[in-house]
Short mmCIF file of C-alpha atoms in Angstrom, two decimals:
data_model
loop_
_atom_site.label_atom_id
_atom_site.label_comp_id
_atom_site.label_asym_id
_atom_site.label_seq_id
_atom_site.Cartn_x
_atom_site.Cartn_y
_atom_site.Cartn_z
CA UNK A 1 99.84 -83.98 161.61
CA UNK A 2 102.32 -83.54 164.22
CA UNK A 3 104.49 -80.44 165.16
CA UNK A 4 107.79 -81.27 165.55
CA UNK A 5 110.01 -81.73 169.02
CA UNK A 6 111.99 -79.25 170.17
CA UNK A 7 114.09 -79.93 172.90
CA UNK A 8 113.74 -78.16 176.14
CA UNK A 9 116.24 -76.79 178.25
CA UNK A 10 117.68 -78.38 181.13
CA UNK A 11 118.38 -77.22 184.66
CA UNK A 12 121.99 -75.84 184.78
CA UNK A 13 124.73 -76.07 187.47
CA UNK A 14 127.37 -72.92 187.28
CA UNK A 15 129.35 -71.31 189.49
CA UNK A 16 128.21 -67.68 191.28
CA UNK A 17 129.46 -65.45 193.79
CA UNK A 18 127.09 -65.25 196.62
CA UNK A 19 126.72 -62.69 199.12
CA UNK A 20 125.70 -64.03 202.50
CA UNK A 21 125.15 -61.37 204.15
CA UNK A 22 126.17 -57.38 204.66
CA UNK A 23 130.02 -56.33 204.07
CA UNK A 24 131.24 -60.11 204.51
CA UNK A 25 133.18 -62.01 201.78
CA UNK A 26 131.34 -63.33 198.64
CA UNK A 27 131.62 -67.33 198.35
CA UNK A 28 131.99 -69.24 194.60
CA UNK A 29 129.68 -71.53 194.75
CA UNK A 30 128.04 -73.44 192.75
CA UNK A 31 124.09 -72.75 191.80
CA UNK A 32 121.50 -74.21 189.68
CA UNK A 33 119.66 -72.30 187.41
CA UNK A 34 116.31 -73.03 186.12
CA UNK A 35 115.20 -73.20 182.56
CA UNK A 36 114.45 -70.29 180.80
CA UNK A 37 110.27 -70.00 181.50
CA UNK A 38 107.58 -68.73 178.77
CA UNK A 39 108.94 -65.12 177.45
CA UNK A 40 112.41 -65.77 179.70
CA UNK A 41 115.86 -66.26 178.14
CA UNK A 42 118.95 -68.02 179.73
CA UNK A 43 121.82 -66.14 179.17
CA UNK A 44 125.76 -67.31 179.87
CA UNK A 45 127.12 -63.95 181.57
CA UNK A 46 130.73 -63.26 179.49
CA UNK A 47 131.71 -60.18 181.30
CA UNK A 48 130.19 -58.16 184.01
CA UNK A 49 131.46 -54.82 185.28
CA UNK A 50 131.49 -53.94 189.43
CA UNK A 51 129.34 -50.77 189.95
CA UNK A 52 128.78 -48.93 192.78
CA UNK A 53 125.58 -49.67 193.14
CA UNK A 54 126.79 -53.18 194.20
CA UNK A 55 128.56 -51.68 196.45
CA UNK A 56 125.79 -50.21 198.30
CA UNK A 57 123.41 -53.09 198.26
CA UNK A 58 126.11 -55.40 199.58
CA UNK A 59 126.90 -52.61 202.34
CA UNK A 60 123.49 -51.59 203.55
CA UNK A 61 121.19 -53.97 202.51
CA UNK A 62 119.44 -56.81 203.95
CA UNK A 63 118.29 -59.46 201.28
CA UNK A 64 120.44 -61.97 201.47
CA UNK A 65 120.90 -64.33 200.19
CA UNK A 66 122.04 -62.67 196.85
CA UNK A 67 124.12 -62.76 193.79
CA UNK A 68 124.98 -59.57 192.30
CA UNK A 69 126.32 -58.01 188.93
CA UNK A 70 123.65 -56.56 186.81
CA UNK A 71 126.60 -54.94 184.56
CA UNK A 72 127.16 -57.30 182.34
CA UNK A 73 127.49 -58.97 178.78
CA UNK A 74 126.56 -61.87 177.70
CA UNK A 75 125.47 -64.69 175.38
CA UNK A 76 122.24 -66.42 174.80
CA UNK A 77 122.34 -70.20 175.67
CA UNK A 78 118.54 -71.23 175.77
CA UNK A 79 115.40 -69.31 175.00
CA UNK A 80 111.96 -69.81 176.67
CA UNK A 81 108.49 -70.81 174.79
CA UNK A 82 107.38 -67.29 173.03
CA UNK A 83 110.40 -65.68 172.19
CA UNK A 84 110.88 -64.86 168.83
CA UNK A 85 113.29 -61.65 169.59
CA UNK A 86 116.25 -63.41 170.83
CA UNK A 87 118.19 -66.84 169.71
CA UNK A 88 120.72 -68.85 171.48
CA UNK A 89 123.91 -67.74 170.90
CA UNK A 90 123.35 -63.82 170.22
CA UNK A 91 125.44 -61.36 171.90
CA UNK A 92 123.29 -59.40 174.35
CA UNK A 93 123.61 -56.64 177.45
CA UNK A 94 121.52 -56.89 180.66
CA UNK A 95 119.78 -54.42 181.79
CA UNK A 96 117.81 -53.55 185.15
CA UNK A 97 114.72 -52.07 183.72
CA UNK A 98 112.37 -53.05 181.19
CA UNK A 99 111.30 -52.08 177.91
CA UNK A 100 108.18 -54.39 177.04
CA UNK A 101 106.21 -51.93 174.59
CA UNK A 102 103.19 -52.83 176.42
CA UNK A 103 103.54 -51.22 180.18
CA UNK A 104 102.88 -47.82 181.05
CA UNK A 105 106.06 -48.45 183.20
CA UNK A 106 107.92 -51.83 182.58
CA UNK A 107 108.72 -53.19 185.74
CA UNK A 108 111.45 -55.76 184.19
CA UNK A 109 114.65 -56.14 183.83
CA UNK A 110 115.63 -56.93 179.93
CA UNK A 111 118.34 -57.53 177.94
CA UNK A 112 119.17 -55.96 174.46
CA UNK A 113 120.75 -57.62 171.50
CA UNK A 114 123.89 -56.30 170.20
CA UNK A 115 126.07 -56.97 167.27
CA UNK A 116 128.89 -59.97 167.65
CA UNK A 117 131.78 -57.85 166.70
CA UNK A 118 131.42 -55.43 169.59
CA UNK A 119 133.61 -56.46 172.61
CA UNK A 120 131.87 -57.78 175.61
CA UNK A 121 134.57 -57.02 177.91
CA UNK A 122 134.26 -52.96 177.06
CA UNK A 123 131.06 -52.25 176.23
CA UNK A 124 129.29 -54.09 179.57
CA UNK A 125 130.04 -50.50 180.83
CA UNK A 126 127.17 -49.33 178.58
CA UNK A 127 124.71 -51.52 180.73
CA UNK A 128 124.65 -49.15 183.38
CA UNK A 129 127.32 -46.65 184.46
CA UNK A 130 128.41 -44.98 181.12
CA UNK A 131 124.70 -45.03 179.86
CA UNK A 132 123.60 -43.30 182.81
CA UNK A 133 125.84 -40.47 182.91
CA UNK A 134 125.40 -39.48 179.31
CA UNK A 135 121.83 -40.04 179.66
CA UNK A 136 121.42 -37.69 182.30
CA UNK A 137 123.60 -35.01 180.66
CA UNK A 138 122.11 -35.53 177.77
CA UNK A 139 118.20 -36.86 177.72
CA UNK A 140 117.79 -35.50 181.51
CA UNK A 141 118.91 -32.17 181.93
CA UNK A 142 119.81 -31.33 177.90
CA UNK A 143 122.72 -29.47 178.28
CA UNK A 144 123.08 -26.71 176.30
CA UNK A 145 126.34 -25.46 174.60
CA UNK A 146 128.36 -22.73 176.58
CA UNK A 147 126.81 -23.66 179.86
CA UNK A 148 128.73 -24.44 182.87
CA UNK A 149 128.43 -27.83 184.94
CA UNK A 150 129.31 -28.79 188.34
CA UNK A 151 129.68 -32.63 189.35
CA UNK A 152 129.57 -34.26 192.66
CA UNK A 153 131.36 -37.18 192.52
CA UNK A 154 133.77 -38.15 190.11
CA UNK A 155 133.44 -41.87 190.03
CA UNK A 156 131.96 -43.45 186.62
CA UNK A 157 128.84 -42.40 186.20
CA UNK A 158 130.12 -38.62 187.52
CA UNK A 159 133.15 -39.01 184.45
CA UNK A 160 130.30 -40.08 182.29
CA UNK A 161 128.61 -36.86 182.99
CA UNK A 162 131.12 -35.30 182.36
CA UNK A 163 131.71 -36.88 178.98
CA UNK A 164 128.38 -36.14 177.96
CA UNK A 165 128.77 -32.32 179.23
CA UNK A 166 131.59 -31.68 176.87
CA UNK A 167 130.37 -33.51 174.26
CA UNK A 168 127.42 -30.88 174.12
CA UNK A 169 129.49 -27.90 174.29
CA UNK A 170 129.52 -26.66 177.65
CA UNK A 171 131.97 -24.24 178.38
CA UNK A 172 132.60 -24.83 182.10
CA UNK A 173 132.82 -28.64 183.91
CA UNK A 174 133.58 -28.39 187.60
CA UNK A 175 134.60 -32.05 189.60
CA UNK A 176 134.14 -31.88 192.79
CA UNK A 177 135.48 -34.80 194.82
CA UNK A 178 137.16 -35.54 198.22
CA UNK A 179 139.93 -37.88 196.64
CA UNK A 180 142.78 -35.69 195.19
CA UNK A 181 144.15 -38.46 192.89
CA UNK A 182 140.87 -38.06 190.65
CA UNK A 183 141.45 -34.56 189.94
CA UNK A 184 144.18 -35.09 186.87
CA UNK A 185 142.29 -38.05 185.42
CA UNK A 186 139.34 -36.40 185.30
CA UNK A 187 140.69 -34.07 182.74
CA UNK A 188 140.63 -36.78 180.17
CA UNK A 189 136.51 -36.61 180.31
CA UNK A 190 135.87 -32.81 180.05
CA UNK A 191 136.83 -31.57 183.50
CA UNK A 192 138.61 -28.43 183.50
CA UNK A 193 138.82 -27.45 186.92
CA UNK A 194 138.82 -29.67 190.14
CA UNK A 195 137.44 -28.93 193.48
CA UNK A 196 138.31 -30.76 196.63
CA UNK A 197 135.91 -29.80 199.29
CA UNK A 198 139.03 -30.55 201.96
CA UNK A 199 141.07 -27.89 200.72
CA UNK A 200 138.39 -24.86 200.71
CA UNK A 201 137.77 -22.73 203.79
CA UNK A 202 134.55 -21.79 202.13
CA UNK A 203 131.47 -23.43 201.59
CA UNK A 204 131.78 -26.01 198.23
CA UNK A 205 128.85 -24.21 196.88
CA UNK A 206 129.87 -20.81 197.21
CA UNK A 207 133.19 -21.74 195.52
CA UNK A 208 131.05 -22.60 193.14
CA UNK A 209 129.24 -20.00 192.97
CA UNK A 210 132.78 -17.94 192.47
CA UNK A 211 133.39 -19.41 189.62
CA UNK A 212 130.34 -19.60 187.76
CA UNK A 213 129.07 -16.38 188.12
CA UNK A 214 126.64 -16.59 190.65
CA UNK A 215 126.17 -20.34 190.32
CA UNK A 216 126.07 -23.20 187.89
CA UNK A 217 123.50 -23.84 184.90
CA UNK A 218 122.97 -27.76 185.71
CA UNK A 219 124.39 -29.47 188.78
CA UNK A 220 124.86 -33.19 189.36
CA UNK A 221 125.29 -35.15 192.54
CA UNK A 222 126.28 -38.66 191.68
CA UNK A 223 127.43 -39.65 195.38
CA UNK A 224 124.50 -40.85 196.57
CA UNK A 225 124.89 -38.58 199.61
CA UNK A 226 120.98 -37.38 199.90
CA UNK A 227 122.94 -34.49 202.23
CA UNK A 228 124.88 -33.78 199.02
CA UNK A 229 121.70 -32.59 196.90
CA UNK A 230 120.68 -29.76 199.04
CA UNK A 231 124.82 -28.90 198.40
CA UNK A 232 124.13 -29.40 194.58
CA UNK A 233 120.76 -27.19 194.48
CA UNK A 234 122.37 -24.69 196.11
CA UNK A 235 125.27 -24.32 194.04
CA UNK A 236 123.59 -23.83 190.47
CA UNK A 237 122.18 -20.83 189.95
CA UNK A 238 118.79 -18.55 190.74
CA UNK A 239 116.12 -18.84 187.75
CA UNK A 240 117.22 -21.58 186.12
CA UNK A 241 119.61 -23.75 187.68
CA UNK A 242 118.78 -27.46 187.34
CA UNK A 243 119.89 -30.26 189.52
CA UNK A 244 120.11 -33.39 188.49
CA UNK A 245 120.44 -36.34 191.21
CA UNK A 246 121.82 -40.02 190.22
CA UNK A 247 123.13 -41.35 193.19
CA UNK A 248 122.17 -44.47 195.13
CA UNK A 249 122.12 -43.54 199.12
CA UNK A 250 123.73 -46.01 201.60
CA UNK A 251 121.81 -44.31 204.75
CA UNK A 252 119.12 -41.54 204.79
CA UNK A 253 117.02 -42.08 201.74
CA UNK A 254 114.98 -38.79 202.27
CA UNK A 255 115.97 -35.49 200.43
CA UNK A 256 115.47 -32.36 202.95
CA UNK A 257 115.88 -28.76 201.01
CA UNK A 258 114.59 -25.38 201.97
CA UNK A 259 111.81 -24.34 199.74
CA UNK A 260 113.18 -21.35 199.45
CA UNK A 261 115.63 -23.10 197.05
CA UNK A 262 112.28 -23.36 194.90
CA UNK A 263 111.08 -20.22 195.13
CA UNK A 264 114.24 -18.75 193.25
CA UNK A 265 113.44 -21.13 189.60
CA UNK A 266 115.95 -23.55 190.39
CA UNK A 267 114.91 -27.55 189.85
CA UNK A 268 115.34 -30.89 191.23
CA UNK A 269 115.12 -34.32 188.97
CA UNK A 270 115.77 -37.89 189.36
CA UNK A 271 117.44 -39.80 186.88
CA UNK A 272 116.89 -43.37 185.75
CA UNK A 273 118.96 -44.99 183.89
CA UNK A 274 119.78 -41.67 181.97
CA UNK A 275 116.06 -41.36 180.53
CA UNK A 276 117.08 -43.89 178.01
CA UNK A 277 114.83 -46.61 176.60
CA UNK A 278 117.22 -49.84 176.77
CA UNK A 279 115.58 -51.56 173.51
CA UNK A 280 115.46 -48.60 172.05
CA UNK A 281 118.38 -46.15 172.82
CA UNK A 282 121.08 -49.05 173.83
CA UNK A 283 121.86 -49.39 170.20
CA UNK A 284 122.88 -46.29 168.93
CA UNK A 285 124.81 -45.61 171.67
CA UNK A 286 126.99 -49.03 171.03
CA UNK A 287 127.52 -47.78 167.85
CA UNK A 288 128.55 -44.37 168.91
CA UNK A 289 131.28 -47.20 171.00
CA UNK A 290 132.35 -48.68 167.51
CA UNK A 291 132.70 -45.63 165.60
CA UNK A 292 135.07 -43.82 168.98
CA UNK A 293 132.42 -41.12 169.29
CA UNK A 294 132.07 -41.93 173.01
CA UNK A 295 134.91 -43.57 175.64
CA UNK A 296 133.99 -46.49 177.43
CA UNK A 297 137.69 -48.14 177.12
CA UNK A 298 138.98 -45.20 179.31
CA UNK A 299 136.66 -46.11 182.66
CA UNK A 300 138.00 -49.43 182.74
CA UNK A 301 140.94 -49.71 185.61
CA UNK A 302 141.20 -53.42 186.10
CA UNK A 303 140.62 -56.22 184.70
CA UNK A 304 140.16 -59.22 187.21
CA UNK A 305 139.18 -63.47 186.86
CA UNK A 306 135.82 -64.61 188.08
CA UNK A 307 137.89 -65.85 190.77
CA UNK A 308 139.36 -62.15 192.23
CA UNK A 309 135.36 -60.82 192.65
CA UNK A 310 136.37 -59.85 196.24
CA UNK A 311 139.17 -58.03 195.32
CA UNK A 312 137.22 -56.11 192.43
CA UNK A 313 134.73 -55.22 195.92
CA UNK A 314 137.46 -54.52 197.63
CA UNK A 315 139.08 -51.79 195.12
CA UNK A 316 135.63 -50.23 194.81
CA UNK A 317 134.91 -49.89 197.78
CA UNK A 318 138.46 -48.34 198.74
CA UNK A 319 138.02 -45.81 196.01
CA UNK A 320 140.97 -47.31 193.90
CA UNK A 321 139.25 -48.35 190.54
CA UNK A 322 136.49 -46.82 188.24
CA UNK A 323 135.58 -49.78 186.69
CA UNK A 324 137.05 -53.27 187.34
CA UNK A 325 135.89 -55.73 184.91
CA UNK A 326 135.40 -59.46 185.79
CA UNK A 327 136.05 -61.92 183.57
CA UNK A 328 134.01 -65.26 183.42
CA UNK A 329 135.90 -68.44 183.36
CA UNK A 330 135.47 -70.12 179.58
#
């Protein structure tokens, strides 16, 4: 008795932007991608969303060659020998890290099946920006209701904080950002009052500390200014006071704080990927998407071809967009 055939995938040629090399322009080219291997899926990227974090790798880093945009949505086209989770054509979202169910820590990136119906041009956001903001309001520092909150950095992930701050009740959500424009939009996600750091003669965090009372319950510095974090400790307040740090530093990866800071109760945590569980959280919060319990529409600022990529850099990098959404050609 024989087992049937089953016809294996071939080597692919699609198109990619490629960075070449720090700052400079990315090229469309075209690429060839290899089967899916044992355990591996193949999956035909729909959507992907610019995130800062691009930004900074293409900036200030130095692997190149490389082709970026880890926010995405997509759809299956081939599946490897051992998969039994995933089948071509299902809707899925990439992901950076893993959720295996084996590792202590899964080293992997994954993706994470998600219904047809659900919009791959909107809910890409989920993948990475949006997640991690409500994740760290939410899983990482568990804001409690009537607390007050002061974000650094009112990109997406800082709005998504946000979000996820008023969503749990807090009282008092302070933006703090050098780019007046973003103080009126910000209202839309649960800031009610705006800082600009230009316009104080004081220190940002003893504003802060004005307003809160002595200083904030949970801070957040999603910058990626490792400068900005001693700012953020010192702005939430003595006993308590928990900061919360997201962003991804272009220069000066090391933290330096007084440990006095420490000595008065307050905290310091990283955040990864919000503390969720991709397999496992990524779900629920899709359907919080479909039922309008959370934005995600809102972030999105433009919507761009494939063939615009370096304007959608561009835009990011000049501070004009939030999220800018690029579109695969069909």
């Amino acid at each position: 008795m024989s087992l049937p055939c089953v016809k294996q995938p071939d080597v692919i040629t699609c198109k990619a932007a490629v960075a070449w090399g720090a700052g400079k322009p990315l090229v469309i080219e075209e690429v060839n991608l290899n089967p899916p291997q044992a355990m591996e899926i193949r999956i035909k990227v729909v959507c992907t969303s610019l995130c800062r974090s691009d930004i900074t790798a293409w900036e200030s880093q130095a692997i190149f060659p490389r082709i970026f945009g880890h926010e995405a949505t997509g759809i299956v086209e081939s599946v490897g020998q051992g998969v039994t989770e995933f089948t071509e054509g299902d809707h899925v979202l990439t992901v950076f890290i893993g959720e295996c169910g084996k590792c202590r820590q899964c080293t992997s990136g994954c993706a994470v099946k998600i219904s047809s119906v659900v919009p791959l041009e909107k809910v890409c956001l989920l993948s990475c920006g949006v997640a991690a903001g409500l994740g760290a309001a939410w899983n990482v520092a568990d804001i409690s209701k009537g607390s007050s909150v002061v974000i650094f950095g009112l990109g997406t992930v800082g709005l998504s904080v946000a979000q996820g701050a008023k969503l749990r009740g807090a009282s008092q959500i302070i933006g703090v950002d050098t780019n007046p424009e973003k103080g009126e939009n910000a209202k839309a996600f649960g800031i009610t009052a705006f800082i600009n750091p230009h316009d104080s003669k004081d220190p940002i965090q003893q504003v802060i500390k004005n307003l809160t009372d002595g200083g904030a319950d949970y801070s957040f510095e999603c910058i990626g200014d490792t400068g900005m974090v001693t700012t953020a400790l010192q702005a939430c307040c003595d006993g308590w006071g928990l900061t919360v740090t997201l962003g991804v530093p272009k220069v000066k990866p090391e933290v330096t704080a007084h440990y006095g800071i420490f000595l008065t109760g307050r905290t310091l945590k990283g955040s990864l990927f919000g503390g969720w569980k991709p397999k496992s959280d990524l779900p629920s919060l899709v359907d919080m998407y479909t039922k309008k319990e959370i934005q995600v529409d809102e972030y999105i600022t433009h919507n761009l071809p494939f063939e615009d990529v370096n304007k959608a850099f561009n835009l990011m990098r000049e501070g004009k967009c939030l999220r800018c959404v690029i579109h695969m050609a069909k």
